[in-house]
PDB file of N, CA and C in Angstrom:
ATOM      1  N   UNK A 257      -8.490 -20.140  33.011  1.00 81.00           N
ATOM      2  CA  UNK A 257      -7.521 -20.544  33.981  1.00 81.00           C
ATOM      3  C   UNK A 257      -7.945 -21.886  34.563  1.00 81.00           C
ATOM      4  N   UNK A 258      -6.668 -22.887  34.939  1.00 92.00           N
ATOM      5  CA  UNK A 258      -7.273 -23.680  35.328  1.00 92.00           C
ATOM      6  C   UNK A 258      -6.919 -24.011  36.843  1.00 92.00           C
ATOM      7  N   UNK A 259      -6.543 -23.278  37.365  1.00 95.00           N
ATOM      8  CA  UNK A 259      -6.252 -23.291  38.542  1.00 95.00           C
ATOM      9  C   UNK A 259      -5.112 -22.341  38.841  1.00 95.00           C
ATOM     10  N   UNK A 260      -4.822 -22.280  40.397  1.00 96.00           N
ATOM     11  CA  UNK A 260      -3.434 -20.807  40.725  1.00 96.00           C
ATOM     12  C   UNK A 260      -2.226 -20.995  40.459  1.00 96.00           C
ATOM     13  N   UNK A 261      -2.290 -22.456  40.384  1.00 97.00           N
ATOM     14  CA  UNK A 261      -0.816 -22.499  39.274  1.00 97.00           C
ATOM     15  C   UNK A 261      -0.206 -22.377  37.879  1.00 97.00           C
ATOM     16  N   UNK A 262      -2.012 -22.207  37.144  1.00 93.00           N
ATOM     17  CA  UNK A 262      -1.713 -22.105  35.799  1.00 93.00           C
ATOM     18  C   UNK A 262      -1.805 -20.821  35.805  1.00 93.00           C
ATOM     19  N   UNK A 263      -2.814 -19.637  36.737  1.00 94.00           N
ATOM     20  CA  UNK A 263      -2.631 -18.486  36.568  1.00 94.00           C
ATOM     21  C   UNK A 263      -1.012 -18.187  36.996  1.00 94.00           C
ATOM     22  N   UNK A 264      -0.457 -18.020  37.635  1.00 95.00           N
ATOM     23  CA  UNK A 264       0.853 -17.838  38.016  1.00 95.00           C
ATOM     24  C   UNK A 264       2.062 -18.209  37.109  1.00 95.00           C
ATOM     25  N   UNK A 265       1.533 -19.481  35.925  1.00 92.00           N
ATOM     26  CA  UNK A 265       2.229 -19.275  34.916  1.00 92.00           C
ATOM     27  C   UNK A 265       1.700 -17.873  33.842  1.00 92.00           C
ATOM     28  N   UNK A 266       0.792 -17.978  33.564  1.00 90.00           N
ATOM     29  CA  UNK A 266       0.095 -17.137  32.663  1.00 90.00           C
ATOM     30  C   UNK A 266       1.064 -15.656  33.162  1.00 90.00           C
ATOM     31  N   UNK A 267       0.446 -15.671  34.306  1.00 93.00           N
ATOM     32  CA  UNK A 267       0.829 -14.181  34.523  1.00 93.00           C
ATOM     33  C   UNK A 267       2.624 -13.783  34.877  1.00 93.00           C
ATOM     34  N   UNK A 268       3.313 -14.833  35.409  1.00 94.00           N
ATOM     35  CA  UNK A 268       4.661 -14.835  34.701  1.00 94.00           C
ATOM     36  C   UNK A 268       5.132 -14.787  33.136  1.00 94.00           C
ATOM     37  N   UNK A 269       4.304 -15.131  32.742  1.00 91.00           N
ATOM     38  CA  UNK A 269       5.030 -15.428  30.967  1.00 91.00           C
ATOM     39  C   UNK A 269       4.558 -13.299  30.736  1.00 91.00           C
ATOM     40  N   UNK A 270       3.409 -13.436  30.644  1.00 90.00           N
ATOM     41  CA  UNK A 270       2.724 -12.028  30.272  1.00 90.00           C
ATOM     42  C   UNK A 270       4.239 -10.867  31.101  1.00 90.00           C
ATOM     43  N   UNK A 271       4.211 -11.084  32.436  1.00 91.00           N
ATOM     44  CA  UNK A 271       5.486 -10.084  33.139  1.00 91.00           C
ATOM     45  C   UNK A 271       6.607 -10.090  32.174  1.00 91.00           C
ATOM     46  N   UNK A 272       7.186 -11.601  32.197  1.00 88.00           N
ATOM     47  CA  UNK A 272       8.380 -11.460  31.138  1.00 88.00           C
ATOM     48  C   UNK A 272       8.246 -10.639  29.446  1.00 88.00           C
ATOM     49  N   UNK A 273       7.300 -11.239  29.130  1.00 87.00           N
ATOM     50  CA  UNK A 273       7.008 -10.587  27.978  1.00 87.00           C
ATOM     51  C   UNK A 273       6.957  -8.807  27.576  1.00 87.00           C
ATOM     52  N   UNK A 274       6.118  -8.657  28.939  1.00 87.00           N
ATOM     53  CA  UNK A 274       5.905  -7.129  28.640  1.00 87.00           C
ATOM     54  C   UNK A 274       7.516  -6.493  29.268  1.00 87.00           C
ATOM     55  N   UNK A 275       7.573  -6.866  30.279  1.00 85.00           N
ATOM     56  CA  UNK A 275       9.621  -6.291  30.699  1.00 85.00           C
ATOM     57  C   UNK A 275      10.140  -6.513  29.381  1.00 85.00           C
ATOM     58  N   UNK A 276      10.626  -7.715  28.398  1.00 82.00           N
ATOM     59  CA  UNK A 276      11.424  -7.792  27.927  1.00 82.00           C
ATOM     60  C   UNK A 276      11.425  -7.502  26.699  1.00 82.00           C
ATOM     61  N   UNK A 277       9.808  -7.717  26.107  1.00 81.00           N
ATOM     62  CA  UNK A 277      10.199  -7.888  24.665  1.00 81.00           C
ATOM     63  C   UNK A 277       9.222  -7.138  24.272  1.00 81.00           C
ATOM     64  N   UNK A 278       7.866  -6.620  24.613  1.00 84.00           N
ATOM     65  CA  UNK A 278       6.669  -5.448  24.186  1.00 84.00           C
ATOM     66  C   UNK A 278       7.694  -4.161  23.749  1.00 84.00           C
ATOM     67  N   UNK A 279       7.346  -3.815  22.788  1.00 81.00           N
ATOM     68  CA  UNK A 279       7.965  -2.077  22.410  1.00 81.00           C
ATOM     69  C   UNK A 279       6.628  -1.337  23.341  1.00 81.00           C
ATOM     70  N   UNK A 280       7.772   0.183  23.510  1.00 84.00           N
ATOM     71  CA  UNK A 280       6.924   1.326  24.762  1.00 84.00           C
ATOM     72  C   UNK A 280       7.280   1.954  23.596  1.00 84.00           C
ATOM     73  N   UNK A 281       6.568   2.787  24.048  1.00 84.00           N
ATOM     74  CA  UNK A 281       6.180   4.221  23.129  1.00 84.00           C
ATOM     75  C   UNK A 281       7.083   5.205  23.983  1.00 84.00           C
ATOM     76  N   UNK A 282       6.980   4.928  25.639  1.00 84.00           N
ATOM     77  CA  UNK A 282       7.941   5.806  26.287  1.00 84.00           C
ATOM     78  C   UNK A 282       9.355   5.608  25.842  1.00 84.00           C
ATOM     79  N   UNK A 283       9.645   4.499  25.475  1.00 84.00           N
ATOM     80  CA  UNK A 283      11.173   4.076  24.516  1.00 84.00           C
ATOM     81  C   UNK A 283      11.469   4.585  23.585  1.00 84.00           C
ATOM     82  N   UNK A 284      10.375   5.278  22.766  1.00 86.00           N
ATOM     83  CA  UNK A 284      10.619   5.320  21.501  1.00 86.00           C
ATOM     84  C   UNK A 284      10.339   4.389  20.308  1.00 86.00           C
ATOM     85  N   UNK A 285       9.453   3.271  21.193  1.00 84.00           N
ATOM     86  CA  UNK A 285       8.893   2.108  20.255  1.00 84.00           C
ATOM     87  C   UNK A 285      10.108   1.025  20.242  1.00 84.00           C
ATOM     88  N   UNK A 286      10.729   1.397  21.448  1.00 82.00           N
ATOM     89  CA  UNK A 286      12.381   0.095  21.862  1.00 82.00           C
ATOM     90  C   UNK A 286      11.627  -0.583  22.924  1.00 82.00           C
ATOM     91  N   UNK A 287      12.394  -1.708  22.969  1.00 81.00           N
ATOM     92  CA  UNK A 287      12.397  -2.502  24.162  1.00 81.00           C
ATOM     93  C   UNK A 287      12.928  -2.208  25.396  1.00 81.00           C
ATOM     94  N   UNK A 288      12.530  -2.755  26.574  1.00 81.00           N
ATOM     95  CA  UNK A 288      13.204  -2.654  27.650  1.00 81.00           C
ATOM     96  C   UNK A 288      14.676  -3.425  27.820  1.00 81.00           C
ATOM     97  N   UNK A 289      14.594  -4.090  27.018  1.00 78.00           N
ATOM     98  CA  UNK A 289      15.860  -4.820  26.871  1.00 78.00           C
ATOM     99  C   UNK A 289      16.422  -4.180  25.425  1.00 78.00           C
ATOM    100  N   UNK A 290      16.780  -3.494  25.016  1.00 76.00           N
ATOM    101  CA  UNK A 290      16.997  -3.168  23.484  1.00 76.00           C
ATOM    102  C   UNK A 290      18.106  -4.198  23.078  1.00 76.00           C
ATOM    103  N   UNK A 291      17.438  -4.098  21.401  1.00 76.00           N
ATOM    104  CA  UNK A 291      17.865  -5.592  20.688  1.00 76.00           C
ATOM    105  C   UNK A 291      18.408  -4.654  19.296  1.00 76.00           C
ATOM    106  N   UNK A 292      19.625  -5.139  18.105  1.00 79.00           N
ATOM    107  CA  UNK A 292      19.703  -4.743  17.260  1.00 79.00           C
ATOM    108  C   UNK A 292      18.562  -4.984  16.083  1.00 79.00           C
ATOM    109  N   UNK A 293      19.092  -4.093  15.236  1.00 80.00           N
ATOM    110  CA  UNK A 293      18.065  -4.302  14.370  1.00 80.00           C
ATOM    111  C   UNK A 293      18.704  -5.477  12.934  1.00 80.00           C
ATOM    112  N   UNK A 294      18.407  -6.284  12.672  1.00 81.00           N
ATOM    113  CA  UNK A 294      18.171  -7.186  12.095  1.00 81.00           C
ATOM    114  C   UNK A 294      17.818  -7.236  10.496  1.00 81.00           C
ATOM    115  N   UNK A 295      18.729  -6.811   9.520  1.00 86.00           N
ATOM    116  CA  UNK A 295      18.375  -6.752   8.665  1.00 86.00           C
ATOM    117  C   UNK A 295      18.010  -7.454   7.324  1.00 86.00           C
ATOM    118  N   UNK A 296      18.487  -8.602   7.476  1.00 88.00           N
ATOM    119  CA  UNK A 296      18.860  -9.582   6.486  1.00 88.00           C
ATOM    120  C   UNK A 296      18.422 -10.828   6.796  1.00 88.00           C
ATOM    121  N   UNK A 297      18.166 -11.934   6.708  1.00 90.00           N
ATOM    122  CA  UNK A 297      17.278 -13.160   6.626  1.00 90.00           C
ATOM    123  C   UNK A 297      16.006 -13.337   6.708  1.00 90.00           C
ATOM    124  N   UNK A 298      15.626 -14.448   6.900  1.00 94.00           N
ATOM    125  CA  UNK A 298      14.165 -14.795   6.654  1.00 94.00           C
ATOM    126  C   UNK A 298      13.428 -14.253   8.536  1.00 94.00           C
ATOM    127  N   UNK A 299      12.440 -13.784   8.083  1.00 94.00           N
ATOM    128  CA  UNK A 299      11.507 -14.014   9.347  1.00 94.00           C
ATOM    129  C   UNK A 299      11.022 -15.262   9.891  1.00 94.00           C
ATOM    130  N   UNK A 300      10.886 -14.755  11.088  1.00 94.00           N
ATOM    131  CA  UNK A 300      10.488 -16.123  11.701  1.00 94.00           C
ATOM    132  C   UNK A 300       9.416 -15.558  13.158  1.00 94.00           C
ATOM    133  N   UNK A 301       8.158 -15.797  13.153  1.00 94.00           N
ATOM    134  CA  UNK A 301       7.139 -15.656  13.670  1.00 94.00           C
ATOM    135  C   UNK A 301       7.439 -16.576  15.535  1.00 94.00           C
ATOM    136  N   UNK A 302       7.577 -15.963  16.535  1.00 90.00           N
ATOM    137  CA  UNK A 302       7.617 -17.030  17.745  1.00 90.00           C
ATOM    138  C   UNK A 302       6.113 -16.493  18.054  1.00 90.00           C
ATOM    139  N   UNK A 303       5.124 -17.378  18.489  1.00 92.00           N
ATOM    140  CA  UNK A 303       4.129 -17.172  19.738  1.00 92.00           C
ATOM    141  C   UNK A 303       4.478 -16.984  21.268  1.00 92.00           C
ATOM    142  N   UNK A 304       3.813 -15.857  21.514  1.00 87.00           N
ATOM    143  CA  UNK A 304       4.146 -15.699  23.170  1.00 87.00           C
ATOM    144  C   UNK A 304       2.500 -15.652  23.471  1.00 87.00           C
ATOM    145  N   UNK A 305       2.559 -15.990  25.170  1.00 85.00           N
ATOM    146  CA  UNK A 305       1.049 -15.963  25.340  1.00 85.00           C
ATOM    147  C   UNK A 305       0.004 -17.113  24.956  1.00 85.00           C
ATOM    148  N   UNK A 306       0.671 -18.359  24.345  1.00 84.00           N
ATOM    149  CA  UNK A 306      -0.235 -19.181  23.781  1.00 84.00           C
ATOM    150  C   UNK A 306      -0.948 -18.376  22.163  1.00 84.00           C
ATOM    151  N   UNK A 307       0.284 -17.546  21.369  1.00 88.00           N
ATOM    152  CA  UNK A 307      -0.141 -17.362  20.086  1.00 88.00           C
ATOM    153  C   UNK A 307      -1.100 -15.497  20.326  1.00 88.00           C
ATOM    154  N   UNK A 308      -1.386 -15.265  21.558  1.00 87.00           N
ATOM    155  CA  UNK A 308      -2.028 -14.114  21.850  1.00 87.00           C
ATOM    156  C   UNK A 308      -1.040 -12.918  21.216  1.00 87.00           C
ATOM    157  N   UNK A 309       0.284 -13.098  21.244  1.00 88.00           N
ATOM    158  CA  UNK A 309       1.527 -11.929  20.892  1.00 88.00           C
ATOM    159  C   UNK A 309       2.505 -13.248  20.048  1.00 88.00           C
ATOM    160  N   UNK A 310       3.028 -12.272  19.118  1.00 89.00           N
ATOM    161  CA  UNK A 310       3.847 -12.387  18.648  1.00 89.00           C
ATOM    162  C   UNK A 310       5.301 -12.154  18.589  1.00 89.00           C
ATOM    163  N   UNK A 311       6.353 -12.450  18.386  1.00 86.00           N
ATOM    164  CA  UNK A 311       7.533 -11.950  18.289  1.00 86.00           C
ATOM    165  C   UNK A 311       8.508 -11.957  17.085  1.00 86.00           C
ATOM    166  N   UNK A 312       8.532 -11.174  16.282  1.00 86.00           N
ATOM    167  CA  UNK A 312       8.836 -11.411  14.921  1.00 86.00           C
ATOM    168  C   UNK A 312      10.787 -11.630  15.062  1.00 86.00           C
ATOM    169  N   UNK A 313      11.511 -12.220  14.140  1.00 86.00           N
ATOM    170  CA  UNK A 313      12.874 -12.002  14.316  1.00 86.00           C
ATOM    171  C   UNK A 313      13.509 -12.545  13.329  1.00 86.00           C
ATOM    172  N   UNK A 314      14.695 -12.250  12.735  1.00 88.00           N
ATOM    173  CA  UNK A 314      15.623 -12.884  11.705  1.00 88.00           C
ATOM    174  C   UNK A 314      16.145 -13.829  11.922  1.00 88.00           C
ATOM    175  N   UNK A 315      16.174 -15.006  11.074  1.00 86.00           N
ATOM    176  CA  UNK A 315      16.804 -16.322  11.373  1.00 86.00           C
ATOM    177  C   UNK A 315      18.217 -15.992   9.923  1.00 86.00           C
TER     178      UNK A 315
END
């Protein structure tokens, strides 16, 4: 960290991340936001976290 403003980003991005886009097991392995499922095109890898998580998705 490099100071309380970079923690306060850090730990905003991590909040959003885990609310929106982490699968729960209490879900059923869904999101808190549930998303369709995606069957057809290429993957495409986003970094969340500075590359720490991933977010996989169809382009």
């Amino acid at each position: 960290m490099f100071g309380e403003r970079h923690l306060r980003h850090v730990l905003l991005s991590y909040m959003n991340y885990y609310n929106e886009t982490r699968t729960h097991l209490s879900l059923d392995k869904d999101a808190p936001l549930s998303r369709t499922v995606q069957r057809a095109g290429r993957i495409l890898r986003l970094p969340i976290l500075g590359g720490l998580h991933h977010q996989y998705i169809r382009i």
